PDB file of C-alpha atoms in Angstrom:
ATOM      1  CA  MET A   1       0.294   0.237   0.082  1.00  0.00           C
ATOM      2  CA  SER A   2       1.576   3.673  -0.106  1.00  0.00           C
ATOM      3  CA  CYS A   3       1.607   6.225   2.125  1.00  0.00           C
ATOM      4  CA  THR A   4       0.849   9.584   2.969  1.00  0.00           C
ATOM      5  CA  ARG A   5       0.732  11.833   5.647  1.00  0.00           C
ATOM      6  CA  ALA A   6      -3.330  12.082   6.630  1.00  0.00           C
ATOM      7  CA  ASN A   7      -4.839  15.218   7.120  1.00  0.00           C
ATOM      8  CA  GLY A   8      -3.851  17.624  10.144  1.00  0.00           C
ATOM      9  CA  GLY A   9      -4.201  15.284  12.869  1.00  0.00           C
ATOM     10  CA  ALA A  10      -6.294  12.992  11.495  1.00  0.00           C
ATOM     11  CA  ILE A  11      -5.787   9.308  12.536  1.00  0.00           C
ATOM     12  CA  PHE A  12      -8.816   7.941   9.902  1.00  0.00           C
ATOM     13  CA  GLU A  13     -10.167   9.961   6.462  1.00  0.00           C
ATOM     14  CA  ALA A  14     -12.327   9.562   3.837  1.00  0.00           C
ATOM     15  CA  ARG A  15     -11.460  11.475   1.051  1.00  0.00           C
ATOM     16  CA  GLY A  16     -14.349  12.486  -2.159  1.00  0.00           C
ATOM     17  CA  LEU A  17     -15.907   8.816  -1.614  1.00  0.00           C
ATOM     18  CA  HIS A  18     -19.108   8.030  -4.123  1.00  0.00           C
ATOM     19  CA  LYS A  19     -21.292   5.180  -4.117  1.00  0.00           C
ATOM     20  CA  ARG A  20     -24.072   4.989  -7.100  1.00  0.00           C
ATOM     21  CA  PHE A  21     -26.844   2.252  -6.876  1.00  0.00           C
ATOM     22  CA  GLY A  22     -28.449   2.795 -10.402  1.00  0.00           C
ATOM     23  CA  GLY A  23     -30.033   6.077 -10.377  1.00  0.00           C
ATOM     24  CA  LEU A  24     -29.468   6.464  -6.275  1.00  0.00           C
ATOM     25  CA  HIS A  25     -26.359   8.472  -5.264  1.00  0.00           C
ATOM     26  CA  ALA A  26     -26.018   7.064  -2.261  1.00  0.00           C
ATOM     27  CA  THR A  27     -22.574   8.954  -0.826  1.00  0.00           C
ATOM     28  CA  ARG A  28     -20.888  11.850  -3.428  1.00  0.00           C
ATOM     29  CA  ASP A  29     -17.692  13.143  -2.631  1.00  0.00           C
ATOM     30  CA  LEU A  30     -17.807  12.811   0.579  1.00  0.00           C
ATOM     31  CA  SER A  31     -14.798  13.151   3.191  1.00  0.00           C
ATOM     32  CA  LEU A  32     -14.590  13.466   6.831  1.00  0.00           C
ATOM     33  CA  SER A  33     -12.204  13.107   9.002  1.00  0.00           C
ATOM     34  CA  VAL A  34     -11.467  11.460  13.161  1.00  0.00           C
ATOM     35  CA  GLU A  35      -8.354  12.325  15.258  1.00  0.00           C
ATOM     36  CA  VAL A  36      -7.809  10.168  18.451  1.00  0.00           C
ATOM     37  CA  GLY A  37      -9.651  11.605  21.429  1.00  0.00           C
ATOM     38  CA  GLN A  38     -12.162  13.207  19.248  1.00  0.00           C
ATOM     39  CA  VAL A  39     -15.581  12.398  18.577  1.00  0.00           C
ATOM     40  CA  HIS A  40     -17.152  13.109  15.050  1.00  0.00           C
ATOM     41  CA  ALA A  41     -20.806  12.903  14.850  1.00  0.00           C
ATOM     42  CA  LEU A  42     -22.511  12.228  11.209  1.00  0.00           C
ATOM     43  CA  ILE A  43     -26.315  13.412  11.255  1.00  0.00           C
ATOM     44  CA  GLY A  44     -28.462  13.451   8.697  1.00  0.00           C
ATOM     45  CA  PRO A  45     -32.753  12.721   7.664  1.00  0.00           C
ATOM     46  CA  ASN A  46     -33.698   8.746   6.827  1.00  0.00           C
ATOM     47  CA  GLY A  47     -31.614   8.522   3.161  1.00  0.00           C
ATOM     48  CA  ALA A  48     -29.440  10.522   3.123  1.00  0.00           C
ATOM     49  CA  GLY A  49     -26.735   8.268   3.053  1.00  0.00           C
ATOM     50  CA  LYS A  50     -25.132   7.575   6.512  1.00  0.00           C
ATOM     51  CA  THR A  51     -25.628   3.763   6.614  1.00  0.00           C
ATOM     52  CA  THR A  52     -24.297   3.132   2.839  1.00  0.00           C
ATOM     53  CA  ALA A  53     -21.256   5.889   4.155  1.00  0.00           C
ATOM     54  CA  LEU A  54     -20.801   3.827   7.590  1.00  0.00           C
ATOM     55  CA  ALA A  55     -20.923   0.466   5.793  1.00  0.00           C
ATOM     56  CA  GLN A  56     -17.756   2.040   2.686  1.00  0.00           C
ATOM     57  CA  LEU A  57     -15.593   2.991   6.365  1.00  0.00           C
ATOM     58  CA  ALA A  58     -16.094  -0.279   8.131  1.00  0.00           C
ATOM     59  CA  GLY A  59     -14.888  -2.069   4.884  1.00  0.00           C
ATOM     60  CA  GLN A  60     -18.616  -3.665   4.269  1.00  0.00           C
ATOM     61  CA  LEU A  61     -19.256  -1.717   1.082  1.00  0.00           C
ATOM     62  CA  ARG A  62     -16.450  -0.571  -1.647  1.00  0.00           C
ATOM     63  CA  PRO A  63     -16.476   2.846  -3.104  1.00  0.00           C
ATOM     64  CA  ASP A  64     -17.284   3.213  -6.408  1.00  0.00           C
ATOM     65  CA  ALA A  65     -14.597   6.206  -5.667  1.00  0.00           C
ATOM     66  CA  GLY A  66     -12.548   8.214  -3.720  1.00  0.00           C
ATOM     67  CA  THR A  67     -10.314   6.643  -0.449  1.00  0.00           C
ATOM     68  CA  ILE A  68     -10.253   5.568   2.591  1.00  0.00           C
ATOM     69  CA  TRP A  69      -6.641   6.172   5.318  1.00  0.00           C
ATOM     70  CA  TYR A  70      -5.562   4.583   8.466  1.00  0.00           C
ATOM     71  CA  ARG A  71      -2.878   6.401  10.032  1.00  0.00           C
ATOM     72  CA  GLY A  72      -1.207   7.386   6.547  1.00  0.00           C
ATOM     73  CA  ARG A  73      -1.659   4.097   4.410  1.00  0.00           C
ATOM     74  CA  ASP A  74      -4.892   4.121   1.732  1.00  0.00           C
ATOM     75  CA  ILE A  75      -6.776   1.072   2.809  1.00  0.00           C
ATOM     76  CA  THR A  76      -9.631   1.121   0.466  1.00  0.00           C
ATOM     77  CA  ALA A  77      -9.444  -2.043  -1.028  1.00  0.00           C
ATOM     78  CA  LEU A  78      -9.615  -3.965   2.765  1.00  0.00           C
ATOM     79  CA  PRO A  79     -12.583  -6.538   4.485  1.00  0.00           C
ATOM     80  CA  MET A  80     -13.722  -5.403   6.887  1.00  0.00           C
ATOM     81  CA  ALA A  81     -12.062  -7.911   8.902  1.00  0.00           C
ATOM     82  CA  ALA A  82      -8.957  -6.721   7.615  1.00  0.00           C
ATOM     83  CA  ARG A  83      -9.890  -3.905   9.041  1.00  0.00           C
ATOM     84  CA  ALA A  84     -11.089  -5.154  12.281  1.00  0.00           C
ATOM     85  CA  ALA A  85      -7.266  -6.830  12.836  1.00  0.00           C
ATOM     86  CA  ARG A  86      -5.767  -2.848  12.625  1.00  0.00           C
ATOM     87  CA  GLY A  87      -8.384  -1.524  15.054  1.00  0.00           C
ATOM     88  CA  ILE A  88     -10.863   0.032  13.005  1.00  0.00           C
ATOM     89  CA  VAL A  89     -14.003  -1.396  14.668  1.00  0.00           C
ATOM     90  CA  ARG A  90     -17.882  -1.090  13.778  1.00  0.00           C
ATOM     91  CA  THR A  91     -20.667  -1.545  16.032  1.00  0.00           C
ATOM     92  CA  PHE A  92     -24.410  -1.570  14.192  1.00  0.00           C
ATOM     93  CA  GLN A  93     -27.366  -0.051  14.889  1.00  0.00           C
ATOM     94  CA  ILE A  94     -28.689  -3.785  15.859  1.00  0.00           C
ATOM     95  CA  THR A  95     -27.883  -5.609  18.474  1.00  0.00           C
ATOM     96  CA  ALA A  96     -25.487  -8.016  18.116  1.00  0.00           C
ATOM     97  CA  VAL A  97     -24.326 -10.904  21.090  1.00  0.00           C
ATOM     98  CA  PHE A  98     -24.572 -14.097  21.300  1.00  0.00           C
ATOM     99  CA  GLU A  99     -27.779 -14.440  23.877  1.00  0.00           C
ATOM    100  CA  GLU A 100     -26.822 -17.663  25.575  1.00  0.00           C
ATOM    101  CA  PHE A 101     -23.437 -16.726  26.689  1.00  0.00           C
ATOM    102  CA  SER A 102     -22.890 -14.832  29.779  1.00  0.00           C
ATOM    103  CA  VAL A 103     -22.124 -11.519  29.301  1.00  0.00           C
ATOM    104  CA  ARG A 104     -18.169 -12.558  30.968  1.00  0.00           C
ATOM    105  CA  ASP A 105     -18.440 -15.198  27.976  1.00  0.00           C
ATOM    106  CA  ASN A 106     -18.945 -12.296  25.500  1.00  0.00           C
ATOM    107  CA  VAL A 107     -16.416 -10.151  25.989  1.00  0.00           C
ATOM    108  CA  ALA A 108     -14.446 -13.650  26.347  1.00  0.00           C
ATOM    109  CA  LEU A 109     -15.438 -14.489  23.255  1.00  0.00           C
ATOM    110  CA  ALA A 110     -14.261 -10.516  21.509  1.00  0.00           C
ATOM    111  CA  VAL A 111     -10.717 -11.515  23.723  1.00  0.00           C
ATOM    112  CA  GLN A 112     -10.647 -14.773  21.568  1.00  0.00           C
ATOM    113  CA  SER A 113     -11.039 -12.922  18.509  1.00  0.00           C
ATOM    114  CA  ARG A 114      -8.188  -9.963  18.674  1.00  0.00           C
ATOM    115  CA  ALA A 115      -5.833 -13.324  19.828  1.00  0.00           C
ATOM    116  CA  ARG A 116      -7.115 -15.084  16.366  1.00  0.00           C
ATOM    117  CA  HIS A 117      -8.199 -18.444  18.266  1.00  0.00           C
ATOM    118  CA  HIS A 118     -10.197 -20.592  16.063  1.00  0.00           C
ATOM    119  CA  PHE A 119     -13.862 -20.772  17.538  1.00  0.00           C
ATOM    120  CA  ALA A 120     -13.512 -24.436  17.602  1.00  0.00           C
ATOM    121  CA  PHE A 121     -11.482 -23.825  20.864  1.00  0.00           C
ATOM    122  CA  TRP A 122     -14.770 -22.007  22.541  1.00  0.00           C
ATOM    123  CA  ARG A 123     -15.343 -23.971  25.007  1.00  0.00           C
ATOM    124  CA  PRO A 124     -11.884 -24.114  26.902  1.00  0.00           C
ATOM    125  CA  ALA A 125     -10.848 -20.780  26.130  1.00  0.00           C
ATOM    126  CA  ALA A 126     -13.929 -20.238  28.083  1.00  0.00           C
ATOM    127  CA  LYS A 127     -12.225 -21.072  31.373  1.00  0.00           C
ATOM    128  CA  ASP A 128      -9.036 -19.748  29.783  1.00  0.00           C
ATOM    129  CA  ARG A 129      -7.605 -16.953  32.320  1.00  0.00           C
ATOM    130  CA  ARG A 130      -5.824 -15.156  29.298  1.00  0.00           C
ATOM    131  CA  LEU A 131      -9.571 -14.852  27.535  1.00  0.00           C
ATOM    132  CA  THR A 132     -11.389 -14.101  31.128  1.00  0.00           C
ATOM    133  CA  GLU A 133      -9.261 -11.471  32.729  1.00  0.00           C
ATOM    134  CA  PRO A 134      -9.162  -8.958  30.195  1.00  0.00           C
ATOM    135  CA  ALA A 135     -12.861  -9.329  30.095  1.00  0.00           C
ATOM    136  CA  GLU A 136     -13.295  -8.728  33.207  1.00  0.00           C
ATOM    137  CA  ARG A 137     -11.119  -5.591  32.870  1.00  0.00           C
ATOM    138  CA  VAL A 138     -13.648  -4.416  29.689  1.00  0.00           C
ATOM    139  CA  LEU A 139     -16.600  -5.557  31.442  1.00  0.00           C
ATOM    140  CA  GLU A 140     -15.105  -3.248  34.911  1.00  0.00           C
ATOM    141  CA  GLN A 141     -14.144  -0.473  32.223  1.00  0.00           C
ATOM    142  CA  VAL A 142     -17.913   0.088  31.361  1.00  0.00           C
ATOM    143  CA  GLY A 143     -19.842  -0.541  34.531  1.00  0.00           C
ATOM    144  CA  LEU A 144     -21.137  -3.951  34.119  1.00  0.00           C
ATOM    145  CA  THR A 145     -19.360  -6.600  36.863  1.00  0.00           C
ATOM    146  CA  ALA A 146     -22.012  -6.867  38.887  1.00  0.00           C
ATOM    147  CA  LEU A 147     -23.548  -8.587  35.687  1.00  0.00           C
ATOM    148  CA  ALA A 148     -21.372 -10.828  34.375  1.00  0.00           C
ATOM    149  CA  ASN A 149     -22.402 -13.674  34.896  1.00  0.00           C
ATOM    150  CA  LEU A 150     -26.009 -13.040  33.879  1.00  0.00           C
ATOM    151  CA  ARG A 151     -27.698 -14.579  30.248  1.00  0.00           C
ATOM    152  CA  ALA A 152     -27.006 -11.958  27.702  1.00  0.00           C
ATOM    153  CA  GLY A 153     -30.038 -12.891  26.336  1.00  0.00           C
ATOM    154  CA  ASP A 154     -31.405 -11.617  30.196  1.00  0.00           C
ATOM    155  CA  LEU A 155     -29.655  -8.194  29.973  1.00  0.00           C
ATOM    156  CA  SER A 156     -31.917  -5.034  29.014  1.00  0.00           C
ATOM    157  CA  HIS A 157     -31.914  -3.226  25.462  1.00  0.00           C
ATOM    158  CA  GLY A 158     -29.383  -0.382  27.285  1.00  0.00           C
ATOM    159  CA  GLN A 159     -27.145  -3.277  28.428  1.00  0.00           C
ATOM    160  CA  LYS A 160     -26.668  -4.858  25.937  1.00  0.00           C
ATOM    161  CA  ARG A 161     -25.754  -2.100  24.114  1.00  0.00           C
ATOM    162  CA  GLN A 162     -23.321  -1.380  27.012  1.00  0.00           C
ATOM    163  CA  LEU A 163     -22.019  -4.516  26.242  1.00  0.00           C
ATOM    164  CA  GLU A 164     -21.599  -4.806  22.606  1.00  0.00           C
ATOM    165  CA  ILE A 165     -19.644  -1.596  22.846  1.00  0.00           C
ATOM    166  CA  ALA A 166     -17.789  -3.508  25.837  1.00  0.00           C
ATOM    167  CA  MET A 167     -17.040  -6.451  23.247  1.00  0.00           C
ATOM    168  CA  ALA A 168     -15.390  -4.009  20.603  1.00  0.00           C
ATOM    169  CA  LEU A 169     -13.815  -2.035  23.242  1.00  0.00           C
ATOM    170  CA  ALA A 170     -12.199  -6.192  23.901  1.00  0.00           C
ATOM    171  CA  THR A 171     -10.360  -6.267  20.560  1.00  0.00           C
ATOM    172  CA  GLU A 172      -8.494  -3.096  21.372  1.00  0.00           C
ATOM    173  CA  PRO A 173      -9.362  -0.452  18.569  1.00  0.00           C
ATOM    174  CA  THR A 174      -8.595   2.563  17.774  1.00  0.00           C
ATOM    175  CA  VAL A 175     -11.102   3.490  15.302  1.00  0.00           C
ATOM    176  CA  LEU A 176     -15.141   2.492  16.842  1.00  0.00           C
ATOM    177  CA  LEU A 177     -17.371   3.265  14.194  1.00  0.00           C
ATOM    178  CA  LEU A 178     -20.335   3.994  15.969  1.00  0.00           C
ATOM    179  CA  ASP A 179     -24.413   3.314  14.882  1.00  0.00           C
ATOM    180  CA  GLU A 180     -26.530   4.379  16.377  1.00  0.00           C
ATOM    181  CA  PRO A 181     -25.694   3.657  20.165  1.00  0.00           C
ATOM    182  CA  VAL A 182     -28.710   4.876  22.104  1.00  0.00           C
ATOM    183  CA  ALA A 183     -31.111   4.097  18.919  1.00  0.00           C
ATOM    184  CA  GLY A 184     -34.626   2.526  21.743  1.00  0.00           C
ATOM    185  CA  MET A 185     -32.878   3.505  24.506  1.00  0.00           C
ATOM    186  CA  SER A 186     -34.753   5.396  27.505  1.00  0.00           C
ATOM    187  CA  ARG A 187     -33.790   8.229  29.040  1.00  0.00           C
ATOM    188  CA  ALA A 188     -31.521   6.913  31.716  1.00  0.00           C
ATOM    189  CA  GLU A 189     -29.753   4.334  29.651  1.00  0.00           C
ATOM    190  CA  SER A 190     -28.660   6.761  26.680  1.00  0.00           C
ATOM    191  CA  GLU A 191     -27.160   8.528  29.759  1.00  0.00           C
ATOM    192  CA  THR A 192     -25.451   5.784  30.966  1.00  0.00           C
ATOM    193  CA  LEU A 193     -23.828   5.284  27.915  1.00  0.00           C
ATOM    194  CA  SER A 194     -23.321   8.691  26.723  1.00  0.00           C
ATOM    195  CA  THR A 195     -21.115   8.594  30.415  1.00  0.00           C
ATOM    196  CA  LEU A 196     -19.396   5.550  28.806  1.00  0.00           C
ATOM    197  CA  LEU A 197     -18.550   7.000  25.748  1.00  0.00           C
ATOM    198  CA  GLU A 198     -16.818  10.618  27.326  1.00  0.00           C
ATOM    199  CA  ARG A 199     -15.050   7.637  29.359  1.00  0.00           C
ATOM    200  CA  ILE A 200     -13.358   6.100  26.369  1.00  0.00           C
ATOM    201  CA  LYS A 201     -13.401   8.850  24.500  1.00  0.00           C
ATOM    202  CA  PRO A 202      -9.537  10.152  24.841  1.00  0.00           C
ATOM    203  CA  ALA A 203      -8.127   6.950  24.150  1.00  0.00           C
ATOM    204  CA  HIS A 204     -10.008   6.605  20.385  1.00  0.00           C
ATOM    205  CA  ALA A 205     -11.313   8.049  17.069  1.00  0.00           C
ATOM    206  CA  ILE A 206     -15.074   8.025  17.389  1.00  0.00           C
ATOM    207  CA  LEU A 207     -17.684   8.306  14.115  1.00  0.00           C
ATOM    208  CA  LEU A 208     -20.435   8.629  15.537  1.00  0.00           C
ATOM    209  CA  VAL A 209     -23.131   8.225  13.498  1.00  0.00           C
ATOM    210  CA  GLU A 210     -27.215   9.127  15.867  1.00  0.00           C
ATOM    211  CA  HIS A 211     -30.307  10.709  15.327  1.00  0.00           C
ATOM    212  CA  ASP A 212     -31.232  11.675  19.092  1.00  0.00           C
ATOM    213  CA  MET A 213     -29.801  15.313  19.113  1.00  0.00           C
ATOM    214  CA  ASP A 214     -29.205  15.464  22.292  1.00  0.00           C
ATOM    215  CA  VAL A 215     -26.338  12.747  22.823  1.00  0.00           C
ATOM    216  CA  VAL A 216     -24.575  14.593  19.509  1.00  0.00           C
ATOM    217  CA  PHE A 217     -24.410  17.836  21.040  1.00  0.00           C
ATOM    218  CA  ARG A 218     -23.250  16.257  24.292  1.00  0.00           C
ATOM    219  CA  LEU A 219     -20.826  14.144  22.783  1.00  0.00           C
ATOM    220  CA  ALA A 220     -19.372  15.894  19.600  1.00  0.00           C
ATOM    221  CA  ASP A 221     -16.576  17.948  18.888  1.00  0.00           C
ATOM    222  CA  ARG A 222     -17.025  17.868  15.115  1.00  0.00           C
ATOM    223  CA  VAL A 223     -21.030  17.469  13.485  1.00  0.00           C
ATOM    224  CA  SER A 224     -21.395  16.800   9.636  1.00  0.00           C
ATOM    225  CA  VAL A 225     -24.908  17.323   7.684  1.00  0.00           C
ATOM    226  CA  LEU A 226     -25.364  14.477   5.406  1.00  0.00           C
ATOM    227  CA  VAL A 227     -28.206  15.773   2.753  1.00  0.00           C
ATOM    228  CA  GLY A 228     -28.869  13.042  -0.069  1.00  0.00           C
ATOM    229  CA  GLY A 229     -25.435  11.835   0.248  1.00  0.00           C
ATOM    230  CA  ALA A 230     -23.700  14.360   0.132  1.00  0.00           C
ATOM    231  CA  LEU A 231     -22.051  17.169   3.150  1.00  0.00           C
ATOM    232  CA  LEU A 232     -24.007  20.043   4.028  1.00  0.00           C
ATOM    233  CA  ALA A 233     -22.409  21.182   6.870  1.00  0.00           C
ATOM    234  CA  SER A 234     -19.356  20.229   8.962  1.00  0.00           C
ATOM    235  CA  GLY A 235     -17.381  22.447  11.829  1.00  0.00           C
ATOM    236  CA  SER A 236     -18.120  22.558  15.707  1.00  0.00           C
ATOM    237  CA  PRO A 237     -21.474  21.138  17.034  1.00  0.00           C
ATOM    238  CA  GLN A 238     -21.856  25.356  17.544  1.00  0.00           C
ATOM    239  CA  GLU A 239     -21.360  26.349  13.492  1.00  0.00           C
ATOM    240  CA  VAL A 240     -24.110  23.517  12.619  1.00  0.00           C
ATOM    241  CA  ARG A 241     -26.432  24.129  15.598  1.00  0.00           C
ATOM    242  CA  ALA A 242     -26.540  28.041  14.114  1.00  0.00           C
ATOM    243  CA  ASP A 243     -26.544  27.004  10.042  1.00  0.00           C
ATOM    244  CA  ALA A 244     -29.766  27.935   8.847  1.00  0.00           C
ATOM    245  CA  ARG A 245     -29.317  25.232   6.097  1.00  0.00           C
ATOM    246  CA  VAL A 246     -29.249  23.018   8.414  1.00  0.00           C
ATOM    247  CA  ARG A 247     -32.184  23.890  10.361  1.00  0.00           C
ATOM    248  CA  ALA A 248     -33.677  24.394   6.806  1.00  0.00           C
ATOM    249  CA  ALA A 249     -33.263  20.720   5.796  1.00  0.00           C
ATOM    250  CA  TYR A 250     -32.774  18.618   9.516  1.00  0.00           C
ATOM    251  CA  LEU A 251     -32.754  19.545  12.758  1.00  0.00           C
ATOM    252  CA  ASP A 252     -35.336  20.766  14.585  1.00  0.00           C
ATOM    253  CA  GLU A 253     -35.895  24.129  15.655  1.00  0.00           C
ATOM    254  CA  GLU A 254     -36.972  23.720  19.356  1.00  0.00           C
ATOM    255  CA  ALA A 255     -33.997  21.011  19.898  1.00  0.00           C
ATOM    256  CA  LEU A 256     -31.479  23.741  19.106  1.00  0.00           C
TER     257      LEU A 256
END
């Protein structure tokens, strides 16, 4: 792969992403970046292209044009698993945990994937302290230690979201791509997860796709607004909040 220096302090960057499905432009010349210690929120109305953008950034979907860079290297051709192995991890809008496993075992499984052990060895590995001890540390970090022995399927929706973040953290990522992490949560659950994201933010570069504007304006250092696959505006939360074009296209005046 060829090398170049990323813009500014960005560790993860998209440059000029285009993706088209027939006559639909899902992303048009999309460029954005995120630094370690920063939350960059990507917002926009339904159908704006956020999910397609996230899929391209995660490596699930190849752009028709444009490039994606990580630590100064072009990773556009790398699939999702290869990006995850390098520290770029995505969570999904729908929770994805192993419901029959305990909370601890879910996180130990994520540790195991980082260590590249084969899944067939999972049963004995569930007792392996090389996996369970890191899992315990991550559970403490996200506030789930007291639920470690509980079956994951018995968790509340908000707790499953916390577990999903724990599983992502267990892979030791640098870049977290979060797809609507507070979707479907109660206000109390949303507050708990927002506090968690604030706590882990200094060590990670976080790209956040989210509809909850309270969460966006609480967490984000930078906000980009996507409409019709193209960036309408990008700047500090204060700049975006004050942008008349953004208000007209997306944000509820009363929410600002």
